[in-house]
Structures are given as C-alpha cells and as structure tokens.
Coordinates of C-alpha atoms and ligand atoms in Angstrom, one line a residue:
X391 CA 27.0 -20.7 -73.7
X392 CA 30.8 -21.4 -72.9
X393 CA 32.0 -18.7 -70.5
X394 CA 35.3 -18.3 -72.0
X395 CA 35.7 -15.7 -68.9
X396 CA 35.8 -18.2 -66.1
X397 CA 36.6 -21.2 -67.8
X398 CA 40.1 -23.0 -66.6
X399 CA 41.6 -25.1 -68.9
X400 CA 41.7 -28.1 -67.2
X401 CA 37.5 -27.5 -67.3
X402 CA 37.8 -26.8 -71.1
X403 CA 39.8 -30.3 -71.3
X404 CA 37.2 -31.7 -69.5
X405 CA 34.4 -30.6 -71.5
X406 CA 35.8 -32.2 -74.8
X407 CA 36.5 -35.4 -73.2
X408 CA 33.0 -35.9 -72.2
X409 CA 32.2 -34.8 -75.5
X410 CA 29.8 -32.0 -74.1
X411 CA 31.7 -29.2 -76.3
X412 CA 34.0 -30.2 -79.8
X413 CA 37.4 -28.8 -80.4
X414 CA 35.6 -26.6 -83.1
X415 CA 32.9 -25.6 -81.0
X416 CA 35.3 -24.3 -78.8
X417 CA 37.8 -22.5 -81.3
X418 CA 34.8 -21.0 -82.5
X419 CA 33.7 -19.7 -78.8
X420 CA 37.0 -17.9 -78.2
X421 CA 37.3 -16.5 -82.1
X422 CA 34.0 -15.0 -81.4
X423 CA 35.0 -13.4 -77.9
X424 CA 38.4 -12.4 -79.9
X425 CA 35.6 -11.0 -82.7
X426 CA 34.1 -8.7 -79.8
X427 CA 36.9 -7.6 -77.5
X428 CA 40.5 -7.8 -79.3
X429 CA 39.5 -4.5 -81.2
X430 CA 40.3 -2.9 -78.3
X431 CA 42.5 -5.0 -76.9
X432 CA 44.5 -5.9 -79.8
X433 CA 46.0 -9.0 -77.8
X434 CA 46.3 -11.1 -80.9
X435 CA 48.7 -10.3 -84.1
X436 CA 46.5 -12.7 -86.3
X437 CA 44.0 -15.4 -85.5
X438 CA 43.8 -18.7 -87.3
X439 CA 39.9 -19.1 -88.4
X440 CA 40.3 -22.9 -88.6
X441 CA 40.7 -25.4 -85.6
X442 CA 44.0 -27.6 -86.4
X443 CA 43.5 -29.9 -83.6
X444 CA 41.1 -32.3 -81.8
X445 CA 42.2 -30.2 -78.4
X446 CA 41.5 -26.9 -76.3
X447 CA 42.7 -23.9 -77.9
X448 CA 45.8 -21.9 -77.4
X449 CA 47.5 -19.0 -78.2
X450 CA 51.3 -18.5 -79.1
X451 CA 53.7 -15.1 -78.6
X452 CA 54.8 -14.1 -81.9
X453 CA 58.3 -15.1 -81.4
X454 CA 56.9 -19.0 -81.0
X455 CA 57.4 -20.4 -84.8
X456 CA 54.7 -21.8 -86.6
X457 CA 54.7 -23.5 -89.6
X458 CA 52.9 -21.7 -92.6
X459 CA 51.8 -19.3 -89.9
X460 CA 53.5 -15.2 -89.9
X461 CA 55.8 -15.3 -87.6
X462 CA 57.1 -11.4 -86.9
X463 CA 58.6 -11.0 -83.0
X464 CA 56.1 -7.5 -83.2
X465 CA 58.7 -6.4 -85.7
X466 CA 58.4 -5.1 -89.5
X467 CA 61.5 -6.6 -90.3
X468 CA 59.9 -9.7 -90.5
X469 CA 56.6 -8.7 -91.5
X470 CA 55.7 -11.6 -93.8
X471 CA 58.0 -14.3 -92.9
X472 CA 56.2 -17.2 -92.5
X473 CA 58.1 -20.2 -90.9
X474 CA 58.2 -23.9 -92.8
X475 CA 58.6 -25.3 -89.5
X476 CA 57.3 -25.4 -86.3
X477 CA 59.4 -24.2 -83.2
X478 CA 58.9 -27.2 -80.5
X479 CA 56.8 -26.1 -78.1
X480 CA 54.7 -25.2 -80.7
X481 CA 55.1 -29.0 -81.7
X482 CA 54.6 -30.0 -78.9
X483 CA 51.2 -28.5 -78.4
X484 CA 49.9 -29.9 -82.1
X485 CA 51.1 -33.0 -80.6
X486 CA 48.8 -32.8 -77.5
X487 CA 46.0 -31.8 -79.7
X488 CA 45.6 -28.0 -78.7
X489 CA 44.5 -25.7 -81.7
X490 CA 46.1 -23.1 -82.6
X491 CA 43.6 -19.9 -82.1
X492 CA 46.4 -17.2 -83.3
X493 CA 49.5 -15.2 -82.6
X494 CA 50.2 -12.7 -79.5
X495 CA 51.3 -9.4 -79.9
X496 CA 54.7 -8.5 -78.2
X497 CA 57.1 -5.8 -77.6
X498 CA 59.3 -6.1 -80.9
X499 CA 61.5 -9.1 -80.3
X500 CA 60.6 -8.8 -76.8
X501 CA 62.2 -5.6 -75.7
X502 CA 60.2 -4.1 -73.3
X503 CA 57.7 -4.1 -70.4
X504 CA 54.4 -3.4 -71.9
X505 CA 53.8 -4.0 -75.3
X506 CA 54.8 -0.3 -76.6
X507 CA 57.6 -1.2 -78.6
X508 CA 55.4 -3.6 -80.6
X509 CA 55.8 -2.6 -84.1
X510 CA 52.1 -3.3 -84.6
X511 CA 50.8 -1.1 -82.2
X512 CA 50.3 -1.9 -78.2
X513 CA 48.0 -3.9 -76.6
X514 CA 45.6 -3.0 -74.1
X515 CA 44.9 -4.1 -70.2
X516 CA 41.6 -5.8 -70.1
X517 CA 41.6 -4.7 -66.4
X518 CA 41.3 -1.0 -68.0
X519 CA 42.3 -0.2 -71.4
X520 CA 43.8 3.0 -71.1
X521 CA 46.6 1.1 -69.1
X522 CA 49.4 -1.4 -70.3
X523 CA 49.4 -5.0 -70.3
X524 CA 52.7 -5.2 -69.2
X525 CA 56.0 -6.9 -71.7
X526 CA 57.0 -8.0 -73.6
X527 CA 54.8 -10.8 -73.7
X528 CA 51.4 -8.8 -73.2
X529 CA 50.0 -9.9 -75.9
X530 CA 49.3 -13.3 -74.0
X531 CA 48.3 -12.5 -70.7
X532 CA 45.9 -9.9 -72.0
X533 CA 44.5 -12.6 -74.1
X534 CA 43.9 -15.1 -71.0
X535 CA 42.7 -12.5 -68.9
X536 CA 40.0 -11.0 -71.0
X537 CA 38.8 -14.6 -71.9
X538 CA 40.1 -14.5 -75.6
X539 CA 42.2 -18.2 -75.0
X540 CA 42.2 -20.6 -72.1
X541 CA 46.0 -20.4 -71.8
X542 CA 49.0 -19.3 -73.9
X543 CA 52.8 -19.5 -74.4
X544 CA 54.9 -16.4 -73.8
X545 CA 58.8 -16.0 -73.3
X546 CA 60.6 -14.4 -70.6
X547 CA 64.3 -13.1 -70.9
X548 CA 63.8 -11.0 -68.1
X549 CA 60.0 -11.1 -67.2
X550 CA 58.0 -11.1 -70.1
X551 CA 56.4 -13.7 -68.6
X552 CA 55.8 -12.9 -65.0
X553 CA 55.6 -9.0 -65.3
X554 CA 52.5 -9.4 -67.8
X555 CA 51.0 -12.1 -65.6
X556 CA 50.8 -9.9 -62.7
X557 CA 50.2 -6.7 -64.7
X558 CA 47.0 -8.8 -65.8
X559 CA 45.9 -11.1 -63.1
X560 CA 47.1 -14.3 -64.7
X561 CA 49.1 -17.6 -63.6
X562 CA 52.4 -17.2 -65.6
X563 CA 55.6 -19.4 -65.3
X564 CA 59.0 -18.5 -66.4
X565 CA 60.7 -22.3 -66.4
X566 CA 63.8 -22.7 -65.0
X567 CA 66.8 -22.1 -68.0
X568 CA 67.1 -25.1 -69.7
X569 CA 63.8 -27.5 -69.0
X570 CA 61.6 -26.2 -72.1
X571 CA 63.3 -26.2 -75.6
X572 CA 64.1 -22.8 -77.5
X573 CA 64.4 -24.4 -80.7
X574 CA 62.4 -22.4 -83.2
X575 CA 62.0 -19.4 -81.1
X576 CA 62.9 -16.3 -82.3
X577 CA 66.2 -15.6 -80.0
X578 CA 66.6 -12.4 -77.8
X579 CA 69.0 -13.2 -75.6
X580 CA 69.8 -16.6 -76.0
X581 CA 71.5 -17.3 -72.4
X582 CA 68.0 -15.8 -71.0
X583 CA 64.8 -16.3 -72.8
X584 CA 62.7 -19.1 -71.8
X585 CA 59.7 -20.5 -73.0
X586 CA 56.5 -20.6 -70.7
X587 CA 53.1 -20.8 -69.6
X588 CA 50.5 -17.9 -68.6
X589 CA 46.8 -19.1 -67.8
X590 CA 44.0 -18.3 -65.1
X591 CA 45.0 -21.1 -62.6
X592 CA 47.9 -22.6 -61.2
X593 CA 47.1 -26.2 -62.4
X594 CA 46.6 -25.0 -65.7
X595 CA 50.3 -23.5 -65.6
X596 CA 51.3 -26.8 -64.3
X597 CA 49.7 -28.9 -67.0
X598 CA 51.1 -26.6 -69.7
X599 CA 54.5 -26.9 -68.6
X600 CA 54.2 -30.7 -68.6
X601 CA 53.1 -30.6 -72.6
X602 CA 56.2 -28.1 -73.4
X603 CA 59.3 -29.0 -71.2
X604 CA 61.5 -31.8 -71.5
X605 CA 64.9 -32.5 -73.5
X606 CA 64.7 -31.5 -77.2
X607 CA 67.4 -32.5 -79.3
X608 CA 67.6 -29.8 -81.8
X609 CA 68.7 -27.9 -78.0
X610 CA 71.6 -28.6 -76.7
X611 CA 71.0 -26.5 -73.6
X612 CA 68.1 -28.1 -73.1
X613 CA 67.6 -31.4 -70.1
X614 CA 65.3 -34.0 -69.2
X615 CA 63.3 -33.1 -66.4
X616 CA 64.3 -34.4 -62.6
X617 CA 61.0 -35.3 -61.7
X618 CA 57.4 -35.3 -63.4
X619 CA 55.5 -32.2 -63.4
X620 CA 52.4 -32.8 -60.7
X621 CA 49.6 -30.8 -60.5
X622 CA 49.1 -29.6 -57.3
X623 CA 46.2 -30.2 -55.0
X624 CA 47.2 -29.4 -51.1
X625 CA 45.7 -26.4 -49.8
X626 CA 48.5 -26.1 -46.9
X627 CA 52.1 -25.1 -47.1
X628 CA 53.2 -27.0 -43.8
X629 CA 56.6 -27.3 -43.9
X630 CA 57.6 -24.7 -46.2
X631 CA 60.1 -22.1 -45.7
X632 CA 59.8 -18.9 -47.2
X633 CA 62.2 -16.1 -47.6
X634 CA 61.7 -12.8 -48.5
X635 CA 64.5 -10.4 -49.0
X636 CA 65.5 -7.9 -46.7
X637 CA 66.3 -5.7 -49.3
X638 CA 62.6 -4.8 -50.0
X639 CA 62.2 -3.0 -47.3
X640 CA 63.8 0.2 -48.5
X641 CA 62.8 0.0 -51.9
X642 CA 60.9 3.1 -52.7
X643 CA 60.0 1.9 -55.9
X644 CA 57.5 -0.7 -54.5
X645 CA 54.0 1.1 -54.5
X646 CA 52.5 0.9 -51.0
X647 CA 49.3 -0.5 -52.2
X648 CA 51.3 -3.5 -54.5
X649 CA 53.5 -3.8 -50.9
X650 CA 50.3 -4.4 -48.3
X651 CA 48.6 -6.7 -50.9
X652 CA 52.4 -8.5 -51.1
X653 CA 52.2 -8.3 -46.9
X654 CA 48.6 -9.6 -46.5
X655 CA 49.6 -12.8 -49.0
X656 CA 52.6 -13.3 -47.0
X657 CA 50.6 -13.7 -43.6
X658 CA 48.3 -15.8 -45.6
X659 CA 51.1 -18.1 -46.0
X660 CA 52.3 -18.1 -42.8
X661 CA 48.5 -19.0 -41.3
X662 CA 48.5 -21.8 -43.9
X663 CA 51.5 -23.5 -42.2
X664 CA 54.2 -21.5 -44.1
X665 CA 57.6 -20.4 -41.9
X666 CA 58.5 -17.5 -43.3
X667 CA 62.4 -15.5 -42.9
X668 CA 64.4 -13.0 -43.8
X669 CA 67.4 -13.7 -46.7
X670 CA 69.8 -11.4 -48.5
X671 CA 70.3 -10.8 -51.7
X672 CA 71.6 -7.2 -51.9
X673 CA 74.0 -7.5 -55.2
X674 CA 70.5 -9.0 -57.1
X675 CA 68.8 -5.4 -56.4
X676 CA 71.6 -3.3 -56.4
X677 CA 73.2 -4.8 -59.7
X678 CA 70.7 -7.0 -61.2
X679 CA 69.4 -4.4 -63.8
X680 CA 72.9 -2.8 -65.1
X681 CA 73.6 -6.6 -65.2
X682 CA 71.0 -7.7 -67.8
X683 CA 71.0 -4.3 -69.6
X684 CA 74.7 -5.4 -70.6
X685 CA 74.6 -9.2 -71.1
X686 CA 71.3 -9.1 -73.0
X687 CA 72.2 -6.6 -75.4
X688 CA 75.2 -7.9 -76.0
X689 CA 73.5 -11.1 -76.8
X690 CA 70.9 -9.4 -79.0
X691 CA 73.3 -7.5 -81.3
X692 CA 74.5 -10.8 -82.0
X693 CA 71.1 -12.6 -82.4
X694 CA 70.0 -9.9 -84.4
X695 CA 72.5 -9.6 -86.7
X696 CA 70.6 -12.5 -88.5
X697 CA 68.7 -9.9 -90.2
X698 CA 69.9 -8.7 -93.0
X699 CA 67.4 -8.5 -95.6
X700 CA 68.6 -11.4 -97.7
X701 CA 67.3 -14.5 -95.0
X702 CA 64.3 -13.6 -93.9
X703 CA 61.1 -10.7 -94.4
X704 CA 61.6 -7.5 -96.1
X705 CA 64.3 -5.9 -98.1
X706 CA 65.1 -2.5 -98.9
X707 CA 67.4 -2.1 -101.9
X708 CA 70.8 -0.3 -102.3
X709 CA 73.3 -0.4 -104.7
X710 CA 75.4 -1.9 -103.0
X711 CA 75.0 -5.4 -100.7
X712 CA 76.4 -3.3 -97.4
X713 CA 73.4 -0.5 -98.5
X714 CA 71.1 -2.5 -98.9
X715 CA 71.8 -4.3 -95.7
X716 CA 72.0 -1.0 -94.2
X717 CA 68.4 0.2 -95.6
X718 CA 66.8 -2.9 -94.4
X719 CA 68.2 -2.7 -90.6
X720 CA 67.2 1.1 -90.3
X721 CA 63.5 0.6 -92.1
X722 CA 62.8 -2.8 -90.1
X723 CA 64.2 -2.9 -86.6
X724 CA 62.2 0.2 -84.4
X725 CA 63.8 2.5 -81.7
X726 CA 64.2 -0.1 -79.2
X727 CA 66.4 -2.5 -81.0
X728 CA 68.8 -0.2 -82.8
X729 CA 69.3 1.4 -78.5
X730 CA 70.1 -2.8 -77.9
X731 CA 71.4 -3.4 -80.5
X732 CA 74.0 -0.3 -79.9
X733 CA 74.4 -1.3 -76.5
X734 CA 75.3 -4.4 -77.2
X735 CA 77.9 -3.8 -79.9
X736 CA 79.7 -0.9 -77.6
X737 CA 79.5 -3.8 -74.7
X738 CA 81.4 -6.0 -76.8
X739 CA 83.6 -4.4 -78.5
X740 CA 87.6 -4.7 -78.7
X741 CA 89.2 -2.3 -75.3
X742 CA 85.1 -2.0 -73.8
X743 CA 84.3 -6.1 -73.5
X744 CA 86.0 -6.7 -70.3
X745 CA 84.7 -3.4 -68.8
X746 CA 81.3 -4.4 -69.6
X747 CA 80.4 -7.8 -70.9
X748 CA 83.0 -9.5 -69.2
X749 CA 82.7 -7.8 -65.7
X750 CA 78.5 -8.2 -66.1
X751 CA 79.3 -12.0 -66.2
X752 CA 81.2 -11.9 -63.4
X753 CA 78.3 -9.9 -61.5
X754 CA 76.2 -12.4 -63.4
X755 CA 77.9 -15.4 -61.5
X756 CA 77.5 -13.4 -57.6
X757 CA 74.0 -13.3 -58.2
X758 CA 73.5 -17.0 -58.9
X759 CA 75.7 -17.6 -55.8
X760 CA 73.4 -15.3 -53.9
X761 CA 70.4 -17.0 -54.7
X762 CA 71.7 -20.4 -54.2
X763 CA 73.0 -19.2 -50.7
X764 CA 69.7 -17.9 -50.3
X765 CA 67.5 -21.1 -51.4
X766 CA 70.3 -23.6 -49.1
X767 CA 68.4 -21.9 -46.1
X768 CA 64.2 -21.6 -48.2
X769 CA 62.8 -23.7 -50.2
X770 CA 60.7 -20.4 -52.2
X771 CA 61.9 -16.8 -52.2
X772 CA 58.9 -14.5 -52.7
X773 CA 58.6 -10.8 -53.7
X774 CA 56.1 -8.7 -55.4
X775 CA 56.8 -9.5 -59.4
X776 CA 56.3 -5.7 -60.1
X777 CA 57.0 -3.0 -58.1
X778 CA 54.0 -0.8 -59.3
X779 CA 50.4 -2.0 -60.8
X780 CA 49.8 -1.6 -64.8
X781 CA 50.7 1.9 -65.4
X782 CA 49.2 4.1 -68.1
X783 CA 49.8 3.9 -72.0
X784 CA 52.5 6.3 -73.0
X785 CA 53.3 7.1 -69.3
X786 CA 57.3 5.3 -69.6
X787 CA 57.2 5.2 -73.2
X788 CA 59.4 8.0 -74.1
X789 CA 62.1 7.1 -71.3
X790 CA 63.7 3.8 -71.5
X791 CA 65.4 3.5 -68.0
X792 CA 61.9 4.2 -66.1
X793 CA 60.5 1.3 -68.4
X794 CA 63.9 -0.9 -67.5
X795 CA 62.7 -0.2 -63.7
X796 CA 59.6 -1.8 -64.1
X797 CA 62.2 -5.2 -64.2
X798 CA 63.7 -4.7 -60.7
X799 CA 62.0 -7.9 -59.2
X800 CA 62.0 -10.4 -61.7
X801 CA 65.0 -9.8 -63.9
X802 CA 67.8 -11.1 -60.9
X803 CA 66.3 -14.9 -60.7
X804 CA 65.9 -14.7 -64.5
X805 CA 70.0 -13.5 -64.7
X806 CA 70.6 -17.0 -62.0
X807 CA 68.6 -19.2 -64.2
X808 CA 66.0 -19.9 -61.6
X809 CA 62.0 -20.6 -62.2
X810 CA 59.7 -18.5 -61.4
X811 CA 55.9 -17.8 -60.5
X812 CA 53.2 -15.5 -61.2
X813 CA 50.4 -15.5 -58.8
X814 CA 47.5 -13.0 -58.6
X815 CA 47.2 -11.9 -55.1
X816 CA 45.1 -8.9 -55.1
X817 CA 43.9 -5.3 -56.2
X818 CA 45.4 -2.2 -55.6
X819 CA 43.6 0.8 -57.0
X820 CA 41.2 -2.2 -58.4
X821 CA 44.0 -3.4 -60.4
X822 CA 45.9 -6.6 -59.8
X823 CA 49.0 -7.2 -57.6
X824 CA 51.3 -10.1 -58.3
X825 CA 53.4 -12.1 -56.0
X826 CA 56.5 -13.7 -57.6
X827 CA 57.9 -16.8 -55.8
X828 CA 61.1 -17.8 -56.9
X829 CA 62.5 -21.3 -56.7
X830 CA 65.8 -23.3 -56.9
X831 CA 66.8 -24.9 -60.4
X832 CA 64.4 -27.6 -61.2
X833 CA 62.2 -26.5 -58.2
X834 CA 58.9 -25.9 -60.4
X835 CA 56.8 -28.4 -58.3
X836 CA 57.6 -26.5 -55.0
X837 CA 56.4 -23.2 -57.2
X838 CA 53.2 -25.0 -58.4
X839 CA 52.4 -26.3 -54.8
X840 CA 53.2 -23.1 -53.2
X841 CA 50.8 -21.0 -55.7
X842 CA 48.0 -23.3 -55.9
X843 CA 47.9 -23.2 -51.7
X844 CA 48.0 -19.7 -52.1
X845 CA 45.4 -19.7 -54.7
X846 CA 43.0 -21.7 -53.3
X847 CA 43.2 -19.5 -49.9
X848 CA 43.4 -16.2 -51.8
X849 CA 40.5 -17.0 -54.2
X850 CA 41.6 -13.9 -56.2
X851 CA 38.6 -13.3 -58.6
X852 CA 41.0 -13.2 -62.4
X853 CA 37.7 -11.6 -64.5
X854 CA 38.8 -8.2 -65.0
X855 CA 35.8 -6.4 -63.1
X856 CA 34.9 -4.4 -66.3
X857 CA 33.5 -7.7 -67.5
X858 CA 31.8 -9.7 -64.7
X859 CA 28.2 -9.9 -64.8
Ligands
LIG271 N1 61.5 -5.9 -70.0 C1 62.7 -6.7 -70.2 C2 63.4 -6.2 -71.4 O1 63.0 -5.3 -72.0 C3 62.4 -8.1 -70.2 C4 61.9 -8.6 -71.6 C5 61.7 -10.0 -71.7 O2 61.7 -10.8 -70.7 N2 61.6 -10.5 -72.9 O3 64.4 -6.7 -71.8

C-alpha cells in the first residue's frame, strides 16, 4: 500500500524508476484516496480516470489549459469550455511524463484568498474542514496536503500560491515574474500571475520548477533561466543573511501564535549559521494592498473583457448583440469579478487613470526600489506568508476588504516581481504557520537552499493530524 500521505515526489519518482510501482498503479492510488476524501474536501474540479503518462501524477489549477480537458478558472462563464491546446507548463509536464490526475478548484479566475468565490462551491482545509484552504489556488494545496496528488501547479498574482501553501502546510513557490511561461493560462492580471509549484517538500518544489520554467516563445515576457535549478541538499545556512522587516513589529494583524512560530523559525536559522537583521520596507506595508487592488483590477477588466459569450463557454441570448453580451457577463461572472471588474474600469477610465492607475504604478515602482535596496544588504527577506492561520468558512466571506487583508505579506514582493517561498514552520492552534522568504529576481536557488535547511531542522510533520495513524 502506497501512502499517498507521506510520499514526496521525488520517492514517487523513485518508485517508478525501479519499477516497484507503474505510472497506472499510481494514478490509481491517488484516484482512490480522491474517491475517499475529495467529497469533503472538494480539492478537485474533475479528475481524469485514465493515466496519460509513463510519470508521477499531478494536478493542475483550473486556470492551467489542458487540451480536451474543461478548463473553467472556478467560473460558470466558462463552464464547458474545453481547451484544443495545452497551456505550456501543462506541456511541459506531458513532456516529462507526469499524468494528469485532474483539475483544482479555485477562487473564480483567481480572486480571492480561500476558495469562496469558486463558482463551484469552496474547498475544504484538510487540516480541519470547517476552515478554508486559503486562495485562490486552494484547490491545490488542499489536494497535496490531504494526500490526493504528490504535487501540483497553482498560480499566484498576489499569493495564490504561498497563502494556500501556508494555510495548508505545503511547499509552494511563486517564481520570480517572468522565468515560467503564462502562455495558455487563463490571465488575471497579466503583469502579476505566475505559474508555480506547491508540494510536501522543498526538493519537490525545486524539481517542479525545473520541468516548468524556462523561455517559452509563445511568451514574450518570459526568459531563459540564469542558472540551473539545483535541488538543494545543505542542512546549514552559513553565510546567509537574512532580513526581516522592521515593520512587523507593530502589525496587529499578525496573530501572536503565527508571530512566535515565525520567531522560533527565525532563531532556528540563526543557530544553523544564518545572520539575521533588520531592513525597511515601510511603503510595501503601508501601500502594497491599495497598490494591487488598483493595478490588478485594472488589468482584469481588461483580461476579462474576453468574455463575451461569442468566444468561449456559455451564452445567454438577447435581441440584440450588446444584450446578449450583457446577459452573458451578468449570468457568468460571480460577485467578485463584476466588484474587479468595476474597479478596474473606474481605475482606468478617462479624468480617474492618473489618480489611480497611473499613480499605483508609480507606488508600484517604490516598492520594487524598496525591495531591491532591501535585498543589496540580504540575500532572503523572511516574514510570516499570512498573518493569521486558516480561518473559518464564511467568516470573511461577506466582506471583501477583511478577505483583501489576508494578502498583507505576500502581495508587496508579488507587486516587485520577486520569488517567493512557502515553508511550513509550525502549528498554532494545531493549525499550520507558514514562513515566507522572499528573494531577489532570479534568486530561486537561494529560496530552495534556504527552505530545505530550514526543513530539514524544522522537521514540520505536513500530514494534517486528522489523518495520521
Ligand atoms: N487574494 C488575492 C486576490 O484576491 C491574490 C489572488 C491571487 O494571487 N490569484 O487577488
């Protein structure tokens, strides 16, 4: 019996190489762990029944294309759109050989911090089900950390990625912009979302990224990376400098018990060689959030605009084409895009777009220069990822700014373009903490090093304790 639970990816790989388990064997495993758990957890959109590769499994966010798979972003607008291509990380994973188990459930087209505004219904915290598994993207991370998939792709615009990842106890990577190809994914905010990684161990996370990122040319934003991905394997962090903002200190929206397991991690780091100091990034925490909740929007109305009822999903008919167009938007997209989507538009308009879009773009450009000033001096900056642990079902759903909050840590790297990493680093309230380490532009090896170290020493137990023997 495969212990879907506790088995890393790299041991799954390992397993079909010495031929001790086939790819099928294997797709079957986690389809029959799916079978028993995703009825409550409802991590998955759709599962495929049939292995399409010689590989390990894995599972894709439903804004990842997939050829002659439904492809819906959590939204009804394109309920029944299926893709003829394949986006390419998705292409990239068929080309390594992993199978395609299904489709993650996500905030609809990614809007949100736990899964809520999925048009399909939320997803659940394996951790404790009554609680969120963080968004957009928790969909995956509920999925690795309740054993349903060895590893999975999510997307982060402004923490889908590493906000699930901690809400869940997972290894999640948001790439730095620009190294992993967003051809073929359904865009959000296209100067933001990126394309990454969540799985039980660091290594893992590292290997994934090596299969997805690199120059694509159907994206011209995307590069060649610097240096090769390695897969980290020191357990001390001589050497390495560390800064952690001054700024957290008065902010009351950290929960103490996420802020002593962020504390005890940090003197972990420090006894494993680490120097650790103090940097400043006071714009990223004063203006960070208003920042992104104008250039994102803006972005979206404009991404969004695609749909229309005549290219892709759905239609509702009017007499005329402007009615109908109007009668698809209004039945398809839910609450949370038609707020964006408003947003956006006012942000952009004629007489508003320099009050808003163009003067959050200038704000956009002081926080890169803060971070940059910040990483000439470290080589990681580290933070808790979220301030609080996973919060109740239905507890931020009916106020939109408490759920923006829940982006206060991660969103300002996101807004510089910077990498950044997930790491599990304890329970408060016997639910996981994660500690975010943020790293220059390209600086994904320093991130993998830094987390594995921090792993190893940790030795965070990732099975939800709900499900340990
Ligand atoms: N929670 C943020 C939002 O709602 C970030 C989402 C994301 O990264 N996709 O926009």
């Amino acid at each position: 019996m495969i212990d879907t639970l506790r088995l890393s990816a790299e041991e799954a790989i390992a397993l079909v190489e010495r031929k001790e388990v086939t790819a099928a064997e294997l797709h079957a495993a986690y389809l029959s762990v799916i079978a028993e758990r995703d009825a409550e957890l409802h991590a998955f959109l759709r599962t495929l029944d049939e292995p399409n590769g010689t590989g390990i499994p894995i599972a894709l966010k439903d804004v990842i294309s997939t050829s002659g798979v439904e492809t819906t972003a959590g939204s009804k607008i394109l309920a029944g759109y299926v893709p003829v291509f394949d986006a390419t990380v998705a292409a990239r994973c068929k080309a390594a050989g992993l199978s395609l188990l299904g489709k993650t459930n996500t905030d609809e087209f990614a809007m949100g911090s736990s899964t809520e505004n999925s048009a399909f219904g939320p997803s659940r915290n394996p951790w404790d089900p009554s609680r969120v598994p963080g968004g957009s993207g928790g969909g995956s991370a509920a999925a690795v950390s309740g054993g349903l998939t060895p590893w999975a792709l999510g997307s982060d615009t402004g923490g889908s990625i590493k906000q699930p990842s901690a809400l869940c106890g997972n290894v999640g990577l948001r790439p730095t912009y620009g190294t992993v190809p967003r051809y073929g994914v359904v865009a959000f905010a296209s100067s933001l979302d990126q394309i990454g990684p969540v799985a039980k161990r660091v290594r893992d996370c590292a290997l994934l990224y090596s299969i997805i990122a690199g120059r694509d040319p159907r994206d011209a934003t995307t590069v060649e990376l610097p240096a090769p991905v390695q897969l980290p394997q020191a357990d001390r962090l001589d050497g390495l400098r560390i800064g952690l903002p001054n700024q957290l200190a008065d902010l009351t929206a950290i929960e103490p018990g996420v802020r002593s397991a962020f504390e005890a991690t940090i003197d972990l780091a420090r006894e494993l060689g680490a120097e650790v100091g103090e940097c400043d990034l006071p714009l990223s925490f004063e203006y960070g959030i208003a920042c992104y909740y104008l250039v994102a929007p803006a972005e979206a109305s404009s991404n969004l605009a695609r749909y229309d009822g005549v290219r892709y999903g759905p239609r509702v008919n009017g007499d005329t084409y402007r009615e109908m167009v109007e009668r698809t938007r209004d039945a398809g997209f839910g609450d949370e895009p038609k707020r964006r989507i408003m947003l956006g538009t006012y942000a952009l308009s004629a007489g508003y777009y320099d009050a808003f879009y163009g003067q959050a773009q200038k704000v956009r450009t002081l926080l890169i220069r803060e971070h940059l000033e910040a990483l000439s001096t470290f080589d990681v900056i580290a933070t808790p990822t979220s301030p609080t642990v996973a919060f109740p079902i239905g507890d931020k759903a009916a106020d939109p700014l408490a759920m923006y909050a829940c982006d206060l840590l991660t969103i300002p790297s996101c807004l510089a373009g910077l990498p950044g990493l997930n790491v599990p680093c304890g329970l408060s309230e016997g639910l996981p903490v994660g500690l975010q380490l943020i790293g220059p532009q390209f600086g994904e090896n320093t991130l993998f090093r830094t987390g594995y170290a921090l792993e190893q020493a940790l030795g965070f137990d990732t099975v939800p304790e709900r499900y340990r023997a």
